[in-house]
Coordinates of N, CA and C in Angstrom, one line a residue:
X7 N 48.7 -69.6 -62.5 CA 48.4 -70.3 -61.3 C 46.9 -70.2 -61.0
X8 N 46.3 -71.3 -60.7 CA 44.9 -71.3 -60.4 C 44.6 -70.7 -59.0
X9 N 43.4 -70.4 -58.7 CA 43.0 -69.9 -57.4 C 43.3 -71.0 -56.3
X10 N 43.0 -72.2 -56.7 CA 43.2 -73.3 -55.7 C 44.7 -73.4 -55.4
X11 N 45.6 -73.3 -56.4 CA 47.0 -73.4 -56.2 C 47.5 -72.2 -55.3
X12 N 46.9 -71.1 -55.6 CA 47.3 -69.9 -54.9 C 46.9 -70.0 -53.4
X13 N 45.7 -70.5 -53.2 CA 45.2 -70.6 -51.8 C 46.1 -71.7 -51.1
X14 N 46.4 -72.7 -51.7 CA 47.2 -73.8 -51.1 C 48.5 -73.3 -50.8
X15 N 49.2 -72.6 -51.7 CA 50.5 -72.0 -51.4 C 50.5 -71.0 -50.2
X16 N 49.4 -70.2 -50.1 CA 49.2 -69.3 -49.1 C 49.2 -70.0 -47.7
X17 N 48.4 -71.0 -47.6 CA 48.3 -71.8 -46.4 C 49.6 -72.5 -46.0
X18 N 50.2 -73.1 -47.1 CA 51.4 -73.8 -46.9 C 52.5 -72.9 -46.3
X19 N 52.6 -71.7 -46.8 CA 53.5 -70.7 -46.4 C 53.3 -70.4 -44.9
X20 N 52.0 -70.2 -44.6 CA 51.6 -69.9 -43.2 C 52.0 -71.0 -42.2
X21 N 51.8 -72.2 -42.7 CA 52.2 -73.4 -41.9 C 53.7 -73.4 -41.6
X22 N 54.5 -73.1 -42.6 CA 55.9 -73.1 -42.5 C 56.3 -72.1 -41.4
X23 N 55.6 -70.9 -41.4 CA 56.0 -69.8 -40.5 C 55.6 -70.2 -39.1
X24 N 54.6 -71.0 -38.9 CA 54.1 -71.3 -37.5 C 54.6 -72.7 -37.0
X25 N 55.4 -73.4 -37.8 CA 55.9 -74.7 -37.4 C 57.0 -74.5 -36.3
X26 N 57.1 -75.5 -35.4 CA 58.1 -75.5 -34.4 C 58.9 -76.8 -34.5
X27 N 60.2 -76.7 -34.7 CA 61.1 -77.9 -34.9 C 60.5 -78.9 -35.9
X28 N 60.0 -78.3 -37.0 CA 59.6 -79.1 -38.1 C 58.2 -79.7 -37.9
X29 N 57.5 -79.3 -36.9 CA 56.1 -79.9 -36.7 C 55.1 -78.8 -36.6
X30 N 53.9 -79.0 -37.2 CA 52.8 -78.0 -37.1 C 51.5 -78.7 -36.9
X31 N 50.7 -78.2 -36.1 CA 49.3 -78.7 -35.8 C 48.3 -77.7 -36.3
X32 N 47.5 -78.0 -37.3 CA 46.7 -77.0 -38.0 C 45.3 -77.4 -38.0
X33 N 44.4 -76.4 -37.8 CA 42.9 -76.7 -37.9 C 42.4 -75.9 -39.2
X34 N 41.6 -76.6 -39.9 CA 40.9 -76.0 -41.1 C 39.4 -76.1 -40.8
X35 N 38.8 -75.0 -40.6 CA 37.4 -75.0 -40.1 C 36.6 -74.1 -41.1
X36 N 35.3 -74.2 -41.0 CA 34.4 -73.4 -41.8 C 33.1 -74.2 -42.0
X37 N 32.1 -73.7 -42.7 CA 30.8 -74.3 -42.9 C 30.9 -75.6 -43.7
X38 N 30.0 -76.5 -43.6 CA 29.9 -77.7 -44.4 C 29.8 -77.4 -45.8
X39 N 30.6 -78.0 -46.7 CA 30.6 -77.8 -48.1 C 31.4 -76.6 -48.5
X40 N 32.2 -76.1 -47.6 CA 33.1 -74.9 -48.0 C 34.3 -75.2 -48.8
X41 N 34.8 -76.5 -48.7 CA 36.0 -76.9 -49.4 C 37.1 -77.2 -48.4
X42 N 36.8 -77.5 -47.2 CA 37.8 -77.8 -46.2 C 38.6 -79.1 -46.5
X43 N 37.9 -80.1 -46.9 CA 38.5 -81.4 -47.2 C 39.4 -81.3 -48.4
X44 N 38.9 -80.5 -49.4 CA 39.7 -80.3 -50.6 C 41.0 -79.6 -50.3
X45 N 40.9 -78.5 -49.5 CA 42.1 -77.8 -49.1 C 43.0 -78.7 -48.3
X46 N 42.5 -79.5 -47.4 CA 43.4 -80.3 -46.6 C 44.1 -81.3 -47.5
X47 N 43.4 -81.9 -48.5 CA 44.0 -82.9 -49.4 C 45.1 -82.2 -50.3
X48 N 44.8 -81.1 -50.8 CA 45.8 -80.4 -51.7 C 47.0 -79.9 -50.9
X49 N 46.7 -79.5 -49.6 CA 47.8 -79.2 -48.8 C 48.7 -80.3 -48.5
X50 N 48.1 -81.5 -48.2 CA 48.9 -82.7 -47.9 C 49.8 -83.0 -49.0
X51 N 49.3 -82.9 -50.3 CA 50.1 -83.2 -51.4 C 51.2 -82.2 -51.6
X52 N 50.9 -80.9 -51.3 CA 51.9 -79.9 -51.5 C 53.0 -80.0 -50.4
X53 N 52.7 -80.5 -49.2 CA 53.6 -80.6 -48.1 C 54.4 -81.9 -48.1
X54 N 54.3 -82.7 -49.1 CA 55.1 -83.9 -49.1 C 54.3 -85.2 -49.1
X55 N 53.0 -85.2 -49.2 CA 52.2 -86.4 -49.2 C 52.1 -87.1 -47.8
X56 N 51.6 -88.3 -47.8 CA 51.3 -89.0 -46.6 C 52.5 -89.2 -45.7
X57 N 53.7 -89.2 -46.2 CA 54.9 -89.3 -45.4 C 55.2 -88.1 -44.5
X58 N 54.7 -87.0 -44.9 CA 55.0 -85.7 -44.2 C 53.7 -85.1 -43.6
X59 N 52.5 -85.5 -44.0 CA 51.3 -84.9 -43.6 C 50.3 -85.9 -43.2
X60 N 49.6 -85.7 -42.1 CA 48.5 -86.6 -41.6 C 47.3 -85.7 -41.5
X61 N 46.2 -86.2 -42.1 CA 44.9 -85.5 -42.1 C 43.9 -86.2 -41.1
X62 N 43.4 -85.5 -40.1 CA 42.4 -86.0 -39.2 C 41.1 -85.4 -39.6
X63 N 40.1 -86.2 -39.9 CA 38.8 -85.7 -40.4 C 37.9 -85.5 -39.2
X64 N 37.3 -84.3 -39.2 CA 36.4 -83.9 -38.1 C 35.1 -84.9 -38.1
X65 N 34.8 -85.4 -39.3 CA 33.6 -86.3 -39.3 C 33.8 -87.5 -38.5
X66 N 35.1 -87.9 -38.2 CA 35.4 -89.0 -37.3 C 35.0 -88.8 -35.9
X67 N 34.7 -87.5 -35.5 CA 34.4 -87.1 -34.2 C 33.0 -86.7 -33.9
X68 N 32.1 -87.2 -34.8 CA 30.7 -87.0 -34.6 C 30.3 -87.7 -33.3
X69 N 29.4 -87.2 -32.5 CA 29.1 -87.8 -31.2 C 28.0 -88.8 -31.3
X70 N 28.2 -90.1 -30.9 CA 27.1 -91.0 -30.9 C 26.0 -90.6 -30.0
X71 N 24.7 -90.7 -30.5 CA 23.6 -90.2 -29.8 C 22.3 -90.8 -30.3
X72 N 21.4 -91.1 -29.5 CA 20.1 -91.7 -29.9 C 19.4 -90.7 -30.9
X73 N 18.9 -91.2 -32.1 CA 18.3 -90.3 -33.1 C 17.2 -89.4 -32.5
X74 N 16.4 -90.0 -31.6 CA 15.3 -89.1 -31.1 C 15.8 -88.0 -30.2
X75 N 16.9 -88.3 -29.5 CA 17.6 -87.2 -28.7 C 18.2 -86.2 -29.6
X76 N 18.8 -86.6 -30.7 CA 19.4 -85.6 -31.6 C 18.4 -84.7 -32.3
X77 N 17.2 -85.3 -32.5 CA 16.2 -84.5 -33.2 C 15.7 -83.4 -32.4
X78 N 15.8 -83.5 -31.1 CA 15.2 -82.5 -30.2 C 16.2 -81.3 -29.9
X79 N 17.4 -81.4 -30.4 CA 18.4 -80.4 -30.1 C 18.2 -79.1 -30.8
X80 N 18.3 -78.0 -30.0 CA 18.2 -76.7 -30.6 C 19.5 -76.4 -31.4
X81 N 19.6 -75.4 -32.2 CA 20.9 -75.0 -32.9 C 22.0 -74.9 -31.9
X82 N 21.8 -74.2 -30.8 CA 22.9 -74.0 -29.8 C 23.3 -75.3 -29.2
X83 N 22.3 -76.2 -28.9 CA 22.6 -77.5 -28.3 C 23.3 -78.4 -29.3
X84 N 22.9 -78.2 -30.6 CA 23.6 -79.0 -31.6 C 25.0 -78.6 -31.7
X85 N 25.3 -77.3 -31.6 CA 26.7 -76.8 -31.7 C 27.5 -77.5 -30.5
X86 N 26.9 -77.6 -29.4 CA 27.6 -78.2 -28.2 C 27.7 -79.7 -28.3
X87 N 26.8 -80.4 -28.9 CA 26.7 -81.8 -28.8 C 26.9 -82.6 -30.0
X88 N 26.8 -82.1 -31.2 CA 27.0 -82.9 -32.4 C 28.4 -83.4 -32.5
X89 N 29.4 -82.5 -32.2 CA 30.8 -82.7 -32.4 C 31.4 -83.0 -31.1
X90 N 32.1 -84.2 -31.0 CA 32.7 -84.6 -29.7 C 34.1 -84.0 -29.6
X91 N 34.2 -82.7 -29.3 CA 35.4 -82.0 -29.3 C 36.3 -82.5 -28.1
X92 N 35.7 -83.0 -27.0 CA 36.5 -83.5 -25.9 C 37.3 -84.7 -26.3
X93 N 36.7 -85.6 -27.2 CA 37.4 -86.7 -27.6 C 38.6 -86.4 -28.6
X94 N 38.3 -85.4 -29.4 CA 39.4 -84.9 -30.3 C 40.5 -84.3 -29.4
X95 N 40.2 -83.6 -28.4 CA 41.2 -83.0 -27.5 C 42.0 -84.1 -26.8
X96 N 41.3 -85.0 -26.2 CA 41.9 -86.0 -25.4 C 42.7 -87.1 -26.2
X97 N 42.2 -87.5 -27.3 CA 42.8 -88.6 -28.1 C 43.8 -88.1 -29.1
X98 N 43.7 -86.8 -29.5 CA 44.6 -86.3 -30.6 C 45.4 -85.1 -30.1
X99 N 44.8 -84.1 -29.7 CA 45.5 -82.8 -29.5 C 46.4 -82.8 -28.3
X100 N 46.0 -83.3 -27.2 CA 46.8 -83.4 -26.0 C 48.0 -84.3 -26.2
X101 N 47.9 -85.5 -26.7 CA 49.1 -86.3 -26.9 C 50.1 -85.6 -27.9
X102 N 49.6 -85.0 -29.0 CA 50.5 -84.4 -29.9 C 51.3 -83.2 -29.2
X103 N 50.6 -82.4 -28.4 CA 51.3 -81.3 -27.8 C 52.2 -81.8 -26.7
X104 N 52.0 -83.0 -26.2 CA 53.0 -83.6 -25.2 C 54.2 -84.2 -25.9
X105 N 54.2 -84.1 -27.2 CA 55.3 -84.7 -28.0 C 55.2 -86.2 -28.3
X106 N 54.0 -86.7 -28.2 CA 53.7 -88.1 -28.4 C 52.9 -88.3 -29.6
X107 N 52.9 -89.5 -30.2 CA 52.0 -89.9 -31.3 C 50.6 -90.0 -30.7
X108 N 49.6 -90.0 -31.5 CA 48.2 -90.1 -31.0 C 47.5 -91.3 -31.8
X109 N 46.5 -91.8 -31.1 CA 45.6 -92.9 -31.7 C 44.2 -92.5 -31.3
X110 N 43.3 -92.6 -32.3 CA 41.9 -92.2 -32.0 C 40.9 -93.2 -32.6
X111 N 39.8 -93.3 -32.0 CA 38.7 -94.0 -32.6 C 37.9 -93.2 -33.6
X112 N 37.3 -93.9 -34.5 CA 36.5 -93.2 -35.6 C 35.0 -93.4 -35.4
X113 N 34.2 -92.4 -35.6 CA 32.8 -92.5 -35.6 C 32.4 -93.2 -36.9
X114 N 31.7 -94.3 -36.9 CA 31.3 -95.0 -38.1 C 29.8 -94.6 -38.4
X115 N 29.7 -93.9 -39.5 CA 28.4 -93.3 -39.8 C 27.3 -94.4 -40.1
X116 N 27.6 -95.5 -40.8 CA 26.6 -96.5 -41.1 C 26.0 -97.1 -39.8
X117 N 26.9 -97.3 -38.8 CA 26.4 -98.0 -37.6 C 26.1 -97.0 -36.5
X118 N 26.4 -95.7 -36.7 CA 26.2 -94.6 -35.7 C 26.9 -94.9 -34.4
X119 N 28.0 -95.5 -34.4 CA 28.8 -95.8 -33.2 C 30.2 -95.7 -33.4
X120 N 31.0 -95.6 -32.4 CA 32.5 -95.6 -32.5 C 33.0 -96.9 -32.8
X121 N 34.0 -97.0 -33.7 CA 34.6 -98.3 -34.1 C 35.3 -98.8 -32.8
X122 N 35.3 -100.1 -32.7 CA 36.0 -100.7 -31.5 C 37.1 -101.7 -32.0
X123 N 37.2 -101.9 -33.3 CA 38.2 -102.8 -33.8 C 39.3 -102.1 -34.6
X124 N 39.4 -100.8 -34.5 CA 40.5 -100.1 -35.2 C 40.8 -98.8 -34.5
X125 N 42.1 -98.4 -34.7 CA 42.5 -97.1 -34.2 C 43.3 -96.4 -35.3
X126 N 43.1 -95.1 -35.4 CA 43.8 -94.3 -36.4 C 45.0 -93.7 -35.8
X127 N 46.1 -93.9 -36.4 CA 47.4 -93.5 -35.8 C 47.8 -92.1 -36.4
X128 N 48.2 -91.2 -35.5 CA 48.7 -89.9 -35.9 C 50.1 -89.7 -35.4
X129 N 51.1 -89.8 -36.3 CA 52.5 -89.6 -35.8 C 52.7 -88.1 -35.4
X130 N 53.6 -87.9 -34.5 CA 54.0 -86.6 -34.1 C 55.1 -86.1 -34.9
X131 N 54.8 -85.8 -36.2 CA 55.9 -85.4 -37.1 C 55.3 -84.7 -38.3
X132 N 56.1 -83.9 -39.0 CA 55.6 -83.2 -40.2 C 54.4 -82.2 -39.8
X133 N 53.4 -82.3 -40.6 CA 52.2 -81.5 -40.4 C 51.0 -82.4 -40.1
X134 N 50.2 -82.0 -39.1 CA 48.9 -82.7 -38.8 C 47.8 -81.7 -39.0
X135 N 46.9 -82.0 -40.0 CA 45.8 -81.1 -40.3 C 44.6 -81.7 -39.8
X136 N 43.9 -81.0 -39.0 CA 42.6 -81.4 -38.4 C 41.5 -80.5 -39.2
X137 N 40.7 -81.2 -40.0 CA 39.8 -80.4 -40.8 C 38.3 -80.8 -40.5
X138 N 37.5 -79.8 -40.5 CA 36.0 -80.0 -40.2 C 35.4 -78.9 -39.5
X139 N 34.1 -78.9 -39.6 CA 33.3 -77.9 -38.9 C 33.5 -78.1 -37.4
X140 N 33.6 -77.1 -36.6 CA 33.8 -77.1 -35.2 C 35.2 -77.4 -34.7
X141 N 36.1 -77.8 -35.6 CA 37.4 -78.2 -35.1 C 38.3 -77.1 -34.5
X142 N 38.0 -75.8 -34.8 CA 38.7 -74.7 -34.2 C 37.8 -73.9 -33.3
X143 N 36.9 -74.6 -32.7 CA 36.0 -74.0 -31.7 C 36.9 -73.4 -30.6
X144 N 36.4 -72.4 -29.8 CA 37.2 -71.7 -28.8 C 37.9 -72.6 -27.8
X145 N 37.3 -73.7 -27.4 CA 37.9 -74.6 -26.5 C 39.1 -75.3 -27.0
X146 N 39.3 -75.4 -28.3 CA 40.4 -76.1 -29.0 C 41.4 -75.2 -29.6
X147 N 41.0 -74.0 -29.9 CA 41.8 -73.1 -30.7 C 43.3 -73.0 -30.3
X148 N 43.5 -72.9 -29.0 CA 44.9 -72.7 -28.5 C 45.7 -73.9 -28.6
X149 N 45.2 -75.1 -29.0 CA 46.0 -76.3 -29.1 C 46.7 -76.2 -30.5
X150 N 46.3 -75.4 -31.4 CA 46.8 -75.4 -32.8 C 47.9 -74.3 -32.9
X151 N 48.8 -74.6 -33.9 CA 49.8 -73.7 -34.3 C 49.2 -72.7 -35.2
X152 N 48.2 -73.1 -36.0 CA 47.6 -72.3 -37.0 C 46.2 -72.7 -37.2
X153 N 45.2 -71.7 -37.2 CA 43.8 -72.0 -37.5 C 43.5 -71.3 -38.8
X154 N 42.8 -72.0 -39.7 CA 42.4 -71.5 -41.0 C 40.9 -71.6 -41.1
X155 N 40.3 -70.5 -41.6 CA 38.9 -70.5 -41.8 C 38.7 -70.5 -43.3
X156 N 37.8 -71.4 -43.8 CA 37.5 -71.4 -45.3 C 36.1 -70.8 -45.5
X157 N 36.0 -69.7 -46.2 CA 34.8 -69.1 -46.5 C 34.3 -69.3 -47.9
X158 N 33.0 -69.7 -48.0 CA 32.4 -70.0 -49.3 C 31.0 -69.5 -49.3
X159 N 30.4 -69.0 -50.3 CA 29.0 -68.5 -50.3 C 28.1 -69.6 -49.8
X160 N 27.2 -69.3 -48.9 CA 26.3 -70.3 -48.3 C 25.5 -71.1 -49.2
X161 N 25.0 -70.4 -50.3 CA 24.2 -71.2 -51.3 C 25.1 -72.3 -52.0
X162 N 26.3 -72.0 -52.2 CA 27.2 -73.0 -52.8 C 27.4 -74.1 -51.8
X163 N 27.6 -73.8 -50.5 CA 27.8 -74.9 -49.5 C 26.5 -75.7 -49.5
X164 N 25.3 -75.1 -49.5 CA 24.1 -75.9 -49.4 C 23.9 -76.8 -50.6
X165 N 24.3 -76.3 -51.8 CA 24.2 -77.1 -53.0 C 25.1 -78.3 -52.9
X166 N 26.3 -78.1 -52.4 CA 27.2 -79.2 -52.2 C 26.7 -80.3 -51.2
X167 N 26.2 -79.8 -50.1 CA 25.7 -80.7 -49.1 C 24.5 -81.6 -49.7
X168 N 23.6 -81.0 -50.4 CA 22.6 -81.7 -51.0 C 23.1 -82.7 -52.1
X169 N 24.1 -82.3 -52.8 CA 24.7 -83.1 -53.9 C 25.3 -84.4 -53.3
X170 N 25.8 -84.3 -52.1 CA 26.5 -85.4 -51.5 C 25.5 -86.5 -51.2
X171 N 24.2 -86.2 -51.0 CA 23.2 -87.2 -50.8 C 23.1 -87.8 -49.5
X172 N 23.8 -87.2 -48.5 CA 23.8 -87.8 -47.2 C 22.5 -87.5 -46.4
X173 N 22.0 -88.5 -45.8 CA 20.8 -88.3 -45.0 C 21.0 -89.0 -43.7
X174 N 21.3 -88.3 -42.7 CA 21.6 -88.9 -41.4 C 20.5 -88.7 -40.4
X175 N 19.3 -88.5 -40.9 CA 18.0 -88.4 -40.1 C 18.2 -88.6 -38.6
X176 N 17.0 -88.5 -37.9 CA 15.7 -88.3 -38.5 C 15.5 -86.8 -38.8
X177 N 14.3 -86.5 -39.4 CA 14.0 -85.1 -39.8 C 14.9 -84.6 -40.9
X178 N 14.9 -83.3 -41.1 CA 15.8 -82.7 -42.1 C 17.2 -82.5 -41.5
X179 N 18.1 -83.5 -41.8 CA 19.4 -83.5 -41.1 C 20.2 -82.3 -41.6
X180 N 20.2 -82.0 -42.9 CA 21.0 -80.9 -43.4 C 20.5 -79.6 -42.8
X181 N 19.2 -79.4 -42.7 CA 18.7 -78.2 -42.1 C 19.1 -78.0 -40.6
X182 N 19.0 -79.1 -39.9 CA 19.4 -79.1 -38.5 C 20.9 -78.8 -38.3
X183 N 21.7 -79.5 -39.1 CA 23.2 -79.3 -39.1 C 23.6 -77.9 -39.4
X184 N 23.0 -77.4 -40.5 CA 23.3 -76.0 -40.9 C 22.9 -75.0 -39.8
X185 N 21.8 -75.2 -39.1 CA 21.4 -74.3 -38.1 C 22.4 -74.3 -36.9
X186 N 22.9 -75.5 -36.6 CA 23.9 -75.6 -35.5 C 25.2 -74.9 -36.0
X187 N 25.6 -75.1 -37.2 CA 26.9 -74.5 -37.6 C 26.8 -73.0 -37.8
X188 N 25.6 -72.6 -38.2 CA 25.4 -71.1 -38.3 C 25.5 -70.5 -36.9
X189 N 24.9 -71.1 -35.9 CA 25.0 -70.6 -34.6 C 26.5 -70.6 -34.2
X190 N 27.2 -71.6 -34.5 CA 28.6 -71.7 -34.1 C 29.4 -70.6 -34.8
X191 N 29.3 -70.4 -36.1 CA 30.0 -69.4 -36.8 C 29.7 -68.0 -36.3
X192 N 28.5 -67.7 -36.0 CA 28.1 -66.4 -35.5 C 28.5 -66.2 -34.1
X193 N 28.2 -67.2 -33.2 CA 28.5 -67.0 -31.8 C 30.0 -66.9 -31.5
X194 N 30.8 -67.7 -32.2 CA 32.2 -67.7 -31.9 C 33.1 -66.9 -32.8
X195 N 32.4 -66.3 -33.8 CA 33.1 -65.4 -34.7 C 34.4 -66.0 -35.3
X196 N 34.2 -67.2 -35.9 CA 35.3 -68.0 -36.5 C 36.2 -67.2 -37.4
X197 N 35.6 -66.5 -38.4 CA 36.4 -65.8 -39.3 C 37.3 -64.7 -38.7
X198 N 36.8 -64.1 -37.6 CA 37.6 -63.1 -36.9 C 38.7 -63.7 -36.0
X199 N 38.4 -64.9 -35.5 CA 39.3 -65.5 -34.6 C 40.5 -66.3 -35.3
X200 N 40.2 -66.7 -36.5 CA 41.2 -67.6 -37.3 C 42.4 -66.8 -37.6
X201 N 43.5 -67.5 -37.6 CA 44.8 -66.9 -38.0 C 44.8 -66.5 -39.5
X202 N 44.1 -67.2 -40.3 CA 44.1 -67.0 -41.7 C 42.7 -67.4 -42.3
X203 N 42.2 -66.6 -43.1 CA 40.9 -66.9 -43.8 C 41.2 -66.9 -45.3
X204 N 40.7 -68.0 -45.9 CA 40.8 -68.1 -47.4 C 39.5 -68.4 -48.0
X205 N 39.4 -68.1 -49.3 CA 38.1 -68.4 -50.0 C 38.1 -69.9 -50.4
X206 N 36.9 -70.5 -50.3 CA 36.8 -71.9 -50.6 C 36.9 -72.2 -52.1
X207 N 37.1 -73.5 -52.4 CA 37.3 -73.9 -53.8 C 36.0 -74.2 -54.4

């Protein structure tokens, strides 16, 4: 069994233990490039595919903001403002906890605005995985049945971020983003708060 398979089985087992009436709401958090999306995808396949698992991407909840305003944010301010956790809470987490399906808008990276002509549907069934940096921040942690922290060496994360080739300027976007997530990980002690910590792929 590979490490990836072992980690996936470990998280799948924890999800089964924390599910209520066949439903579980799970957060997978950790630094950019840690392997959160990969874990979410492999979990989705292991838990029965799209019919049984819905993945909500944290990247869809980037907060629209003027580039010059974003450039001036300190690491702490970036932690508070890059990610629109209020919209994730209101459009996804609260409806699901109320026993209802959810629909949310997606942040469109090319246009730097929220989409207005589409909604992403999240059924209230099976497993819903919310993956991304900041998704298990303290204000949201209690909404989940299970929170998972993915830990990967920081140099590996940085290499992956550069390899993706994303430049969401102005300035050094990766450097600014990493400073904000480093503040978040240290200030909120994610690895200590999470229900489960796994090594990244």
